[in-house]
Amino acid sequence: MLRLYGKIFKTGVLTEIVHRPSRATLAHDASVEQAGEALKEIVDCRFRGSLAIRQVDAGSCNGCELEIHALNNVYYDVERYGVHFVASPRHADILMVTGPVSRHMQAALQRTYEATPNPKWVIAVGDCGVCGGEFGLSYASCGAVSNVIPVDLAIPGCPPTPLALLQGLLSLCGRF
Amino acid sequence: MSETSVEKPAGACPEIRDLMIGRVDRLEGLYAGFDRAGIEISPQAPSPLPPAEVIEIKSSDWGRAAAAGREQNWRWAGVWAEDRGYDLMVNACLENHGIYAILRTHLACDHTQLPSHAPHYWAADRPERHIQDLLGICFDGHPDPRRWTRHQAWDEGAYPLRKDFPAAGSPTDTSPPDRDYPFLKAQGASVYEIPVGPVHAGIIEPGHFRFQAIGETVLNLEERLGYVHKGIEKIAEGRDPTGLALLAGRVSGDSTVGHAWAACMAMERAAGLEIPARAAHIRALLAERERVINHLWDLGALCNDVGFAFGYYQFGRLREQWLRENQSHFGHRLLMDRIVPGGVSVDVTASAVQGMRKSIAALRSELDELLTILDANSSLEDRFLGTGILPTELASALGALGFVGRASGQTFDVRKDAPYAPYDRLRVRVPTETQGDVSSRFWVRYKELRIALRLLGELLDGLPDGEVVASWLLPHEGAEGFAAVEGWRGEILCFVRFGAHNVIRRYWTRDPSVVNWPALEKLVLGNIVPDFPVCNKSVNGSYSGHDL
Ligand code: SF4
């Protein structure tokens, strides 16, 4: 046990100040950290301190999921902004959808969308979610998420980096 | 049987000669088995798919050939079929000690019955159903007539991999859910059923699990996959080599290096292209880095699944450091699109070599430290030991691959048994355990991670100079290539055939998950439902790589 605590102590706090994003990705000229603070403020007052995201893989190659997971690692620690991933769409404010929507997942995605209480927002993540990516439309794929459910924000990238995901989230919440 | 004798090599250096004699003996054993079963064979010489052997047989002998292969202890590795317009060509891949033998037969387009391999090889069950769904070939004697890859996205009786089926299909507005799939029913007092998915509770790929349980104990588990079927095999057709490499790198996001390497190797073999030595080295560097990153992730996730958050955060921290290093040295965190036909798209600078050497040493000492902590933690042991046991015999019967196979005593590793450059010059150690439980799979990963670090060191030491990509050679029409690569999950197989003008006519790839998914159904039996997540994670099958 002592070793374990020693290791924790030695590792220290790694969560970092996120670097200033380019103007293109964020409408305003504040650093992401400031935007993070702003987001936290919005989350605190509009979402009672917590913004809940339900992630849905509707046909991705799993690359996008890996980077979404990374948002929870000690470097990004998205929970510090009051943002967390939940297990049920019924608990969610935001659906974060990846992949071209496979036809086999079409109904499941629609049902997940319907199960999410209003008001709700949908973020399409990754080139696949945004436009169908490398897979496009086919007998087995519906392509972009917006072909199946309404989308409020698109975060392109293959996969988008955790930083891009974070910036996307901030820009969506900054709208309200 | 007269035309089947194989000449023994002479004059080669002793080690290679031993290997080749072993190869000849094993193949002769297989041929003799076929002979005893009264199967007429014609081995193709020279093989159109080197280093694999291709053996033509009659379609009526298809089932008995599998029986003979089983008898000779050949592992069943995969099956694929191809609509050539005038006939359907079916291939099945058997493997023994690194020798790949591909059985090949032909069917008329309107006569689509073929004896099944599934009664002889458990692993053939789902792949044959996949072919039935996509190509309309019926496997006689198959124990399970249910659909597999086909849910409701396309019409019954329409087969997407037939050439006359357009890639766009003729989809309806909404594909109905597959609600009538005949799952096994639970009956009896106190037996209940738990349906899970396709949308799972975490950040994870979709699939459906149907449990029958009594109390907390799992009586039966049935997997229903195919939810992320995107039509990869079909949309590959018509692409050029660069386009195929992009697609192959997205078969499974965590195995982008493995799948892209397999596809490029198959295409290069079809085109008769030798890649530069430096390119091969860099490919291996990328592949071993992919292994390291995924093993770190899995070790962390396994800790997380049993509530040991310390492990989750520590391994996640190390993984993130390596991801960032990928970004700075190779320009992509997950290493997508770094492998291209003919070589690689990135070179390694001297400073990157220095940087990687440092991070290898740093990770080693971190792992040493973590090992002591993990080892001393009885709560981990309590959840891992004896959970989700896959017995050695079952793993061997299934042909389980990668860390799943190795944790149950299977020693096969393409890098060691059928080495390709640059592994043919390296000594690849393959760690095994025999207990077959979650703990074994955890420790096999840990050991593979250490071995990958050693290999990375050797690869950096021996990095040759020269070009990193060779210019592409136009393959002739009909040229075909086969490749086997050891991805981080295990053996990845790939077959490619070119049409005219550098265009892909058929792309088939087999992720190790295809073989390992059924193992999960077995190893979870008798365990408690709450241990399912950790059992599942310890196998960590790819959904996307399976569903294609
Ligand atoms: S955007 Fe890229 S990483 Fe994300 S699912 Fe599509 S192919 Fe995979």
PDB file of C-alpha atoms in Angstrom, chain A:
ATOM      1  CA  MET A   1       0.000   0.000   0.000  1.00  0.00           C
ATOM      2  CA  LEU A   2       2.792   2.398   0.906  1.00  0.00           C
ATOM      3  CA  ARG A   3       4.353   1.856  -2.516  1.00  0.00           C
ATOM      4  CA  LEU A   4       1.005   2.605  -4.130  1.00  0.00           C
ATOM      5  CA  TYR A   5       0.626   5.879  -2.285  1.00  0.00           C
ATOM      6  CA  GLY A   6       4.253   6.679  -3.004  1.00  0.00           C
ATOM      7  CA  LYS A   7       3.621   6.207  -6.708  1.00  0.00           C
ATOM      8  CA  ILE A   8       0.550   8.431  -6.617  1.00  0.00           C
ATOM      9  CA  PHE A   9       2.491  11.087  -4.750  1.00  0.00           C
ATOM     10  CA  LYS A  10       5.421  10.878  -7.145  1.00  0.00           C
ATOM     11  CA  THR A  11       3.177  11.002 -10.243  1.00  0.00           C
ATOM     12  CA  GLY A  12       1.597  14.211  -9.004  1.00  0.00           C
ATOM     13  CA  VAL A  13      -1.128  16.125 -10.812  1.00  0.00           C
ATOM     14  CA  LEU A  14      -0.717  16.020 -14.583  1.00  0.00           C
ATOM     15  CA  THR A  15      -3.942  17.575 -15.752  1.00  0.00           C
ATOM     16  CA  GLU A  16      -2.838  20.297 -18.018  1.00  0.00           C
ATOM     17  CA  ILE A  17      -3.765  23.722 -19.053  1.00  0.00           C
ATOM     18  CA  VAL A  18      -5.120  23.231 -22.530  1.00  0.00           C
ATOM     19  CA  HIS A  19      -3.285  25.245 -25.142  1.00  0.00           C
ATOM     20  CA  ARG A  20      -4.752  28.224 -26.881  1.00  0.00           C
ATOM     21  CA  PRO A  21      -6.775  27.064 -29.859  1.00  0.00           C
ATOM     22  CA  SER A  22      -6.711  28.648 -33.284  1.00  0.00           C
ATOM     23  CA  ARG A  23      -9.380  31.222 -34.096  1.00  0.00           C
ATOM     24  CA  ALA A  24     -10.778  28.887 -36.693  1.00  0.00           C
ATOM     25  CA  THR A  25     -11.852  26.307 -34.135  1.00  0.00           C
ATOM     26  CA  LEU A  26     -13.159  28.686 -31.523  1.00  0.00           C
ATOM     27  CA  ALA A  27     -15.283  31.690 -32.364  1.00  0.00           C
ATOM     28  CA  HIS A  28     -13.845  33.892 -29.670  1.00  0.00           C
ATOM     29  CA  ASP A  29     -10.289  34.706 -28.873  1.00  0.00           C
ATOM     30  CA  ALA A  30     -10.034  33.394 -25.348  1.00  0.00           C
ATOM     31  CA  SER A  31      -7.722  30.549 -24.468  1.00  0.00           C
ATOM     32  CA  VAL A  32      -9.355  27.178 -24.045  1.00  0.00           C
ATOM     33  CA  GLU A  33      -8.583  27.313 -20.413  1.00  0.00           C
ATOM     34  CA  GLN A  34     -10.581  30.507 -20.138  1.00  0.00           C
ATOM     35  CA  ALA A  35     -13.249  28.953 -22.315  1.00  0.00           C
ATOM     36  CA  GLY A  36     -13.078  25.948 -20.023  1.00  0.00           C
ATOM     37  CA  GLU A  37     -13.722  28.215 -17.109  1.00  0.00           C
ATOM     38  CA  ALA A  38     -16.537  29.826 -19.063  1.00  0.00           C
ATOM     39  CA  LEU A  39     -17.887  26.401 -19.892  1.00  0.00           C
ATOM     40  CA  LYS A  40     -17.744  25.468 -16.274  1.00  0.00           C
ATOM     41  CA  GLU A  41     -19.708  28.584 -15.460  1.00  0.00           C
ATOM     42  CA  ILE A  42     -22.351  27.703 -18.054  1.00  0.00           C
ATOM     43  CA  VAL A  43     -22.460  24.135 -16.853  1.00  0.00           C
ATOM     44  CA  ASP A  44     -22.703  25.333 -13.264  1.00  0.00           C
ATOM     45  CA  CYS A  45     -25.609  27.671 -13.823  1.00  0.00           C
ATOM     46  CA  ARG A  46     -27.506  26.122 -16.743  1.00  0.00           C
ATOM     47  CA  PHE A  47     -26.850  22.449 -16.140  1.00  0.00           C
ATOM     48  CA  ARG A  48     -26.717  22.578 -12.359  1.00  0.00           C
ATOM     49  CA  GLY A  49     -23.057  21.790 -12.333  1.00  0.00           C
ATOM     50  CA  SER A  50     -23.030  18.780 -14.599  1.00  0.00           C
ATOM     51  CA  LEU A  51     -23.273  18.231 -18.297  1.00  0.00           C
ATOM     52  CA  ALA A  52     -23.978  14.630 -19.198  1.00  0.00           C
ATOM     53  CA  ILE A  53     -22.867  13.063 -22.465  1.00  0.00           C
ATOM     54  CA  ARG A  54     -24.014   9.731 -23.829  1.00  0.00           C
ATOM     55  CA  GLN A  55     -21.597   8.389 -26.408  1.00  0.00           C
ATOM     56  CA  VAL A  56     -23.075   6.218 -29.156  1.00  0.00           C
ATOM     57  CA  ASP A  57     -20.980   4.255 -31.598  1.00  0.00           C
ATOM     58  CA  ALA A  58     -23.195   3.889 -34.632  1.00  0.00           C
ATOM     59  CA  GLY A  59     -20.670   2.163 -36.863  1.00  0.00           C
ATOM     60  CA  SER A  60     -17.243   3.615 -36.182  1.00  0.00           C
ATOM     61  CA  CYS A  61     -13.941   1.802 -36.614  1.00  0.00           C
ATOM     62  CA  ASN A  62     -13.399   2.434 -32.892  1.00  0.00           C
ATOM     63  CA  GLY A  63     -10.654   4.994 -33.508  1.00  0.00           C
ATOM     64  CA  CYS A  64     -12.941   7.822 -32.453  1.00  0.00           C
ATOM     65  CA  GLU A  65     -13.887   5.966 -29.259  1.00  0.00           C
ATOM     66  CA  LEU A  66     -10.243   5.659 -28.295  1.00  0.00           C
ATOM     67  CA  GLU A  67      -9.819   9.420 -28.440  1.00  0.00           C
ATOM     68  CA  ILE A  68     -13.094  10.086 -26.622  1.00  0.00           C
ATOM     69  CA  HIS A  69     -11.838   7.776 -23.890  1.00  0.00           C
ATOM     70  CA  ALA A  70      -8.635   9.798 -23.762  1.00  0.00           C
ATOM     71  CA  LEU A  71     -10.706  12.812 -22.659  1.00  0.00           C
ATOM     72  CA  ASN A  72     -11.026  11.035 -19.344  1.00  0.00           C
ATOM     73  CA  ASN A  73      -7.329  10.395 -18.847  1.00  0.00           C
ATOM     74  CA  VAL A  74      -5.344  12.357 -16.325  1.00  0.00           C
ATOM     75  CA  TYR A  75      -4.059  14.836 -18.882  1.00  0.00           C
ATOM     76  CA  TYR A  76      -7.400  16.110 -20.185  1.00  0.00           C
ATOM     77  CA  ASP A  77      -9.659  15.140 -17.297  1.00  0.00           C
ATOM     78  CA  VAL A  78     -12.808  16.520 -18.855  1.00  0.00           C
ATOM     79  CA  GLU A  79     -14.707  16.032 -15.615  1.00  0.00           C
ATOM     80  CA  ARG A  80     -13.043  19.091 -14.147  1.00  0.00           C
ATOM     81  CA  TYR A  81     -15.401  21.166 -16.297  1.00  0.00           C
ATOM     82  CA  GLY A  82     -18.395  19.338 -14.938  1.00  0.00           C
ATOM     83  CA  VAL A  83     -18.665  17.228 -18.067  1.00  0.00           C
ATOM     84  CA  HIS A  84     -19.108  13.498 -17.702  1.00  0.00           C
ATOM     85  CA  PHE A  85     -20.040  10.464 -19.748  1.00  0.00           C
ATOM     86  CA  VAL A  86     -23.147   8.602 -18.655  1.00  0.00           C
ATOM     87  CA  ALA A  87     -24.438   5.093 -19.209  1.00  0.00           C
ATOM     88  CA  SER A  88     -27.957   5.848 -20.395  1.00  0.00           C
ATOM     89  CA  PRO A  89     -29.405   8.272 -22.938  1.00  0.00           C
ATOM     90  CA  ARG A  90     -32.060   9.031 -20.324  1.00  0.00           C
ATOM     91  CA  HIS A  91     -29.404  10.734 -18.232  1.00  0.00           C
ATOM     92  CA  ALA A  92     -27.891  12.669 -21.100  1.00  0.00           C
ATOM     93  CA  ASP A  93     -27.948  16.259 -22.313  1.00  0.00           C
ATOM     94  CA  ILE A  94     -25.753  15.521 -25.298  1.00  0.00           C
ATOM     95  CA  LEU A  95     -25.419  12.549 -27.638  1.00  0.00           C
ATOM     96  CA  MET A  96     -21.929  12.194 -29.022  1.00  0.00           C
ATOM     97  CA  VAL A  97     -22.253   9.969 -32.072  1.00  0.00           C
ATOM     98  CA  THR A  98     -19.398   8.374 -34.012  1.00  0.00           C
ATOM     99  CA  GLY A  99     -19.096   6.444 -37.212  1.00  0.00           C
ATOM    100  CA  PRO A 100     -20.876   6.396 -40.457  1.00  0.00           C
ATOM    101  CA  VAL A 101     -24.238   5.108 -39.248  1.00  0.00           C
ATOM    102  CA  SER A 102     -24.324   1.482 -40.284  1.00  0.00           C
ATOM    103  CA  ARG A 103     -27.750   0.413 -41.528  1.00  0.00           C
ATOM    104  CA  HIS A 104     -27.812  -2.204 -38.804  1.00  0.00           C
ATOM    105  CA  MET A 105     -27.437   0.553 -36.197  1.00  0.00           C
ATOM    106  CA  GLN A 106     -29.883   2.966 -37.783  1.00  0.00           C
ATOM    107  CA  ALA A 107     -32.911   1.959 -35.722  1.00  0.00           C
ATOM    108  CA  ALA A 108     -30.861   1.689 -32.532  1.00  0.00           C
ATOM    109  CA  LEU A 109     -29.509   5.212 -33.031  1.00  0.00           C
ATOM    110  CA  GLN A 110     -32.955   6.617 -33.708  1.00  0.00           C
ATOM    111  CA  ARG A 111     -34.289   4.952 -30.582  1.00  0.00           C
ATOM    112  CA  THR A 112     -31.398   6.240 -28.520  1.00  0.00           C
ATOM    113  CA  TYR A 113     -32.139   9.725 -29.811  1.00  0.00           C
ATOM    114  CA  GLU A 114     -35.804   9.378 -28.911  1.00  0.00           C
ATOM    115  CA  ALA A 115     -34.895   8.104 -25.462  1.00  0.00           C
ATOM    116  CA  THR A 116     -32.845  11.224 -24.730  1.00  0.00           C
ATOM    117  CA  PRO A 117     -34.911  13.837 -22.917  1.00  0.00           C
ATOM    118  CA  ASN A 118     -35.352  17.334 -24.351  1.00  0.00           C
ATOM    119  CA  PRO A 119     -33.590  19.659 -24.595  1.00  0.00           C
ATOM    120  CA  LYS A 120     -30.864  17.604 -26.214  1.00  0.00           C
ATOM    121  CA  TRP A 121     -27.986  18.204 -28.558  1.00  0.00           C
ATOM    122  CA  VAL A 122     -26.217  15.902 -30.945  1.00  0.00           C
ATOM    123  CA  ILE A 123     -22.533  16.068 -31.770  1.00  0.00           C
ATOM    124  CA  ALA A 124     -21.318  14.111 -34.790  1.00  0.00           C
ATOM    125  CA  VAL A 125     -17.739  13.068 -34.128  1.00  0.00           C
ATOM    126  CA  GLY A 126     -15.052  12.189 -36.671  1.00  0.00           C
ATOM    127  CA  ASP A 127     -14.961  12.402 -40.432  1.00  0.00           C
ATOM    128  CA  CYS A 128     -17.239   9.368 -40.576  1.00  0.00           C
ATOM    129  CA  GLY A 129     -19.861  10.954 -38.358  1.00  0.00           C
ATOM    130  CA  VAL A 130     -19.571  14.275 -40.152  1.00  0.00           C
ATOM    131  CA  CYS A 131     -19.712  13.091 -43.768  1.00  0.00           C
ATOM    132  CA  GLY A 132     -19.399   9.310 -43.932  1.00  0.00           C
ATOM    133  CA  GLY A 133     -15.595   9.434 -44.058  1.00  0.00           C
ATOM    134  CA  GLU A 134     -13.756   6.620 -45.767  1.00  0.00           C
ATOM    135  CA  PHE A 135     -16.925   4.486 -45.820  1.00  0.00           C
ATOM    136  CA  GLY A 136     -19.457   6.911 -47.255  1.00  0.00           C
ATOM    137  CA  LEU A 137     -22.846   5.632 -48.303  1.00  0.00           C
ATOM    138  CA  SER A 138     -23.340   2.004 -49.206  1.00  0.00           C
ATOM    139  CA  TYR A 139     -25.764  -0.867 -49.021  1.00  0.00           C
ATOM    140  CA  ALA A 140     -24.624  -1.203 -45.408  1.00  0.00           C
ATOM    141  CA  SER A 141     -23.920   2.395 -44.385  1.00  0.00           C
ATOM    142  CA  CYS A 142     -26.170   5.460 -44.116  1.00  0.00           C
ATOM    143  CA  GLY A 143     -23.117   7.740 -44.090  1.00  0.00           C
ATOM    144  CA  ALA A 144     -23.207  10.909 -41.985  1.00  0.00           C
ATOM    145  CA  VAL A 145     -25.010  10.969 -38.629  1.00  0.00           C
ATOM    146  CA  SER A 146     -27.119  13.864 -39.916  1.00  0.00           C
ATOM    147  CA  ASN A 147     -28.673  11.461 -42.430  1.00  0.00           C
ATOM    148  CA  VAL A 148     -30.294   9.672 -39.506  1.00  0.00           C
ATOM    149  CA  ILE A 149     -30.828  12.170 -36.671  1.00  0.00           C
ATOM    150  CA  PRO A 150     -30.512  15.986 -36.485  1.00  0.00           C
ATOM    151  CA  VAL A 151     -26.986  17.124 -35.678  1.00  0.00           C
ATOM    152  CA  ASP A 152     -26.077  20.325 -33.824  1.00  0.00           C
ATOM    153  CA  LEU A 153     -22.309  20.250 -34.082  1.00  0.00           C
ATOM    154  CA  ALA A 154     -19.742  18.429 -36.199  1.00  0.00           C
ATOM    155  CA  ILE A 155     -16.218  17.672 -34.985  1.00  0.00           C
ATOM    156  CA  PRO A 156     -14.168  16.441 -37.944  1.00  0.00           C
ATOM    157  CA  GLY A 157     -10.894  14.524 -37.774  1.00  0.00           C
ATOM    158  CA  CYS A 158      -9.943  10.906 -38.250  1.00  0.00           C
ATOM    159  CA  PRO A 159     -10.107  10.583 -35.356  1.00  0.00           C
ATOM    160  CA  PRO A 160     -10.371  14.075 -33.827  1.00  0.00           C
ATOM    161  CA  THR A 161      -7.760  14.520 -31.104  1.00  0.00           C
ATOM    162  CA  PRO A 162      -8.925  14.891 -27.503  1.00  0.00           C
ATOM    163  CA  LEU A 163      -8.065  18.571 -27.810  1.00  0.00           C
ATOM    164  CA  ALA A 164     -10.309  18.944 -30.866  1.00  0.00           C
ATOM    165  CA  LEU A 165     -13.088  17.137 -29.005  1.00  0.00           C
ATOM    166  CA  LEU A 166     -12.709  19.440 -26.047  1.00  0.00           C
ATOM    167  CA  GLN A 167     -12.749  22.522 -28.251  1.00  0.00           C
ATOM    168  CA  GLY A 168     -15.848  21.264 -30.015  1.00  0.00           C
ATOM    169  CA  LEU A 169     -17.599  20.730 -26.727  1.00  0.00           C
ATOM    170  CA  LEU A 170     -16.682  24.197 -25.569  1.00  0.00           C
ATOM    171  CA  SER A 171     -17.887  25.797 -28.750  1.00  0.00           C
ATOM    172  CA  LEU A 172     -21.234  23.964 -28.548  1.00  0.00           C
ATOM    173  CA  CYS A 173     -21.831  24.998 -24.961  1.00  0.00           C
ATOM    174  CA  GLY A 174     -20.647  28.513 -25.697  1.00  0.00           C
ATOM    175  CA  ARG A 175     -23.667  28.905 -27.949  1.00  0.00           C
ATOM    176  CA  PHE A 176     -26.218  28.783 -25.192  1.00  0.00           C
TER     177      PHE A 176
END
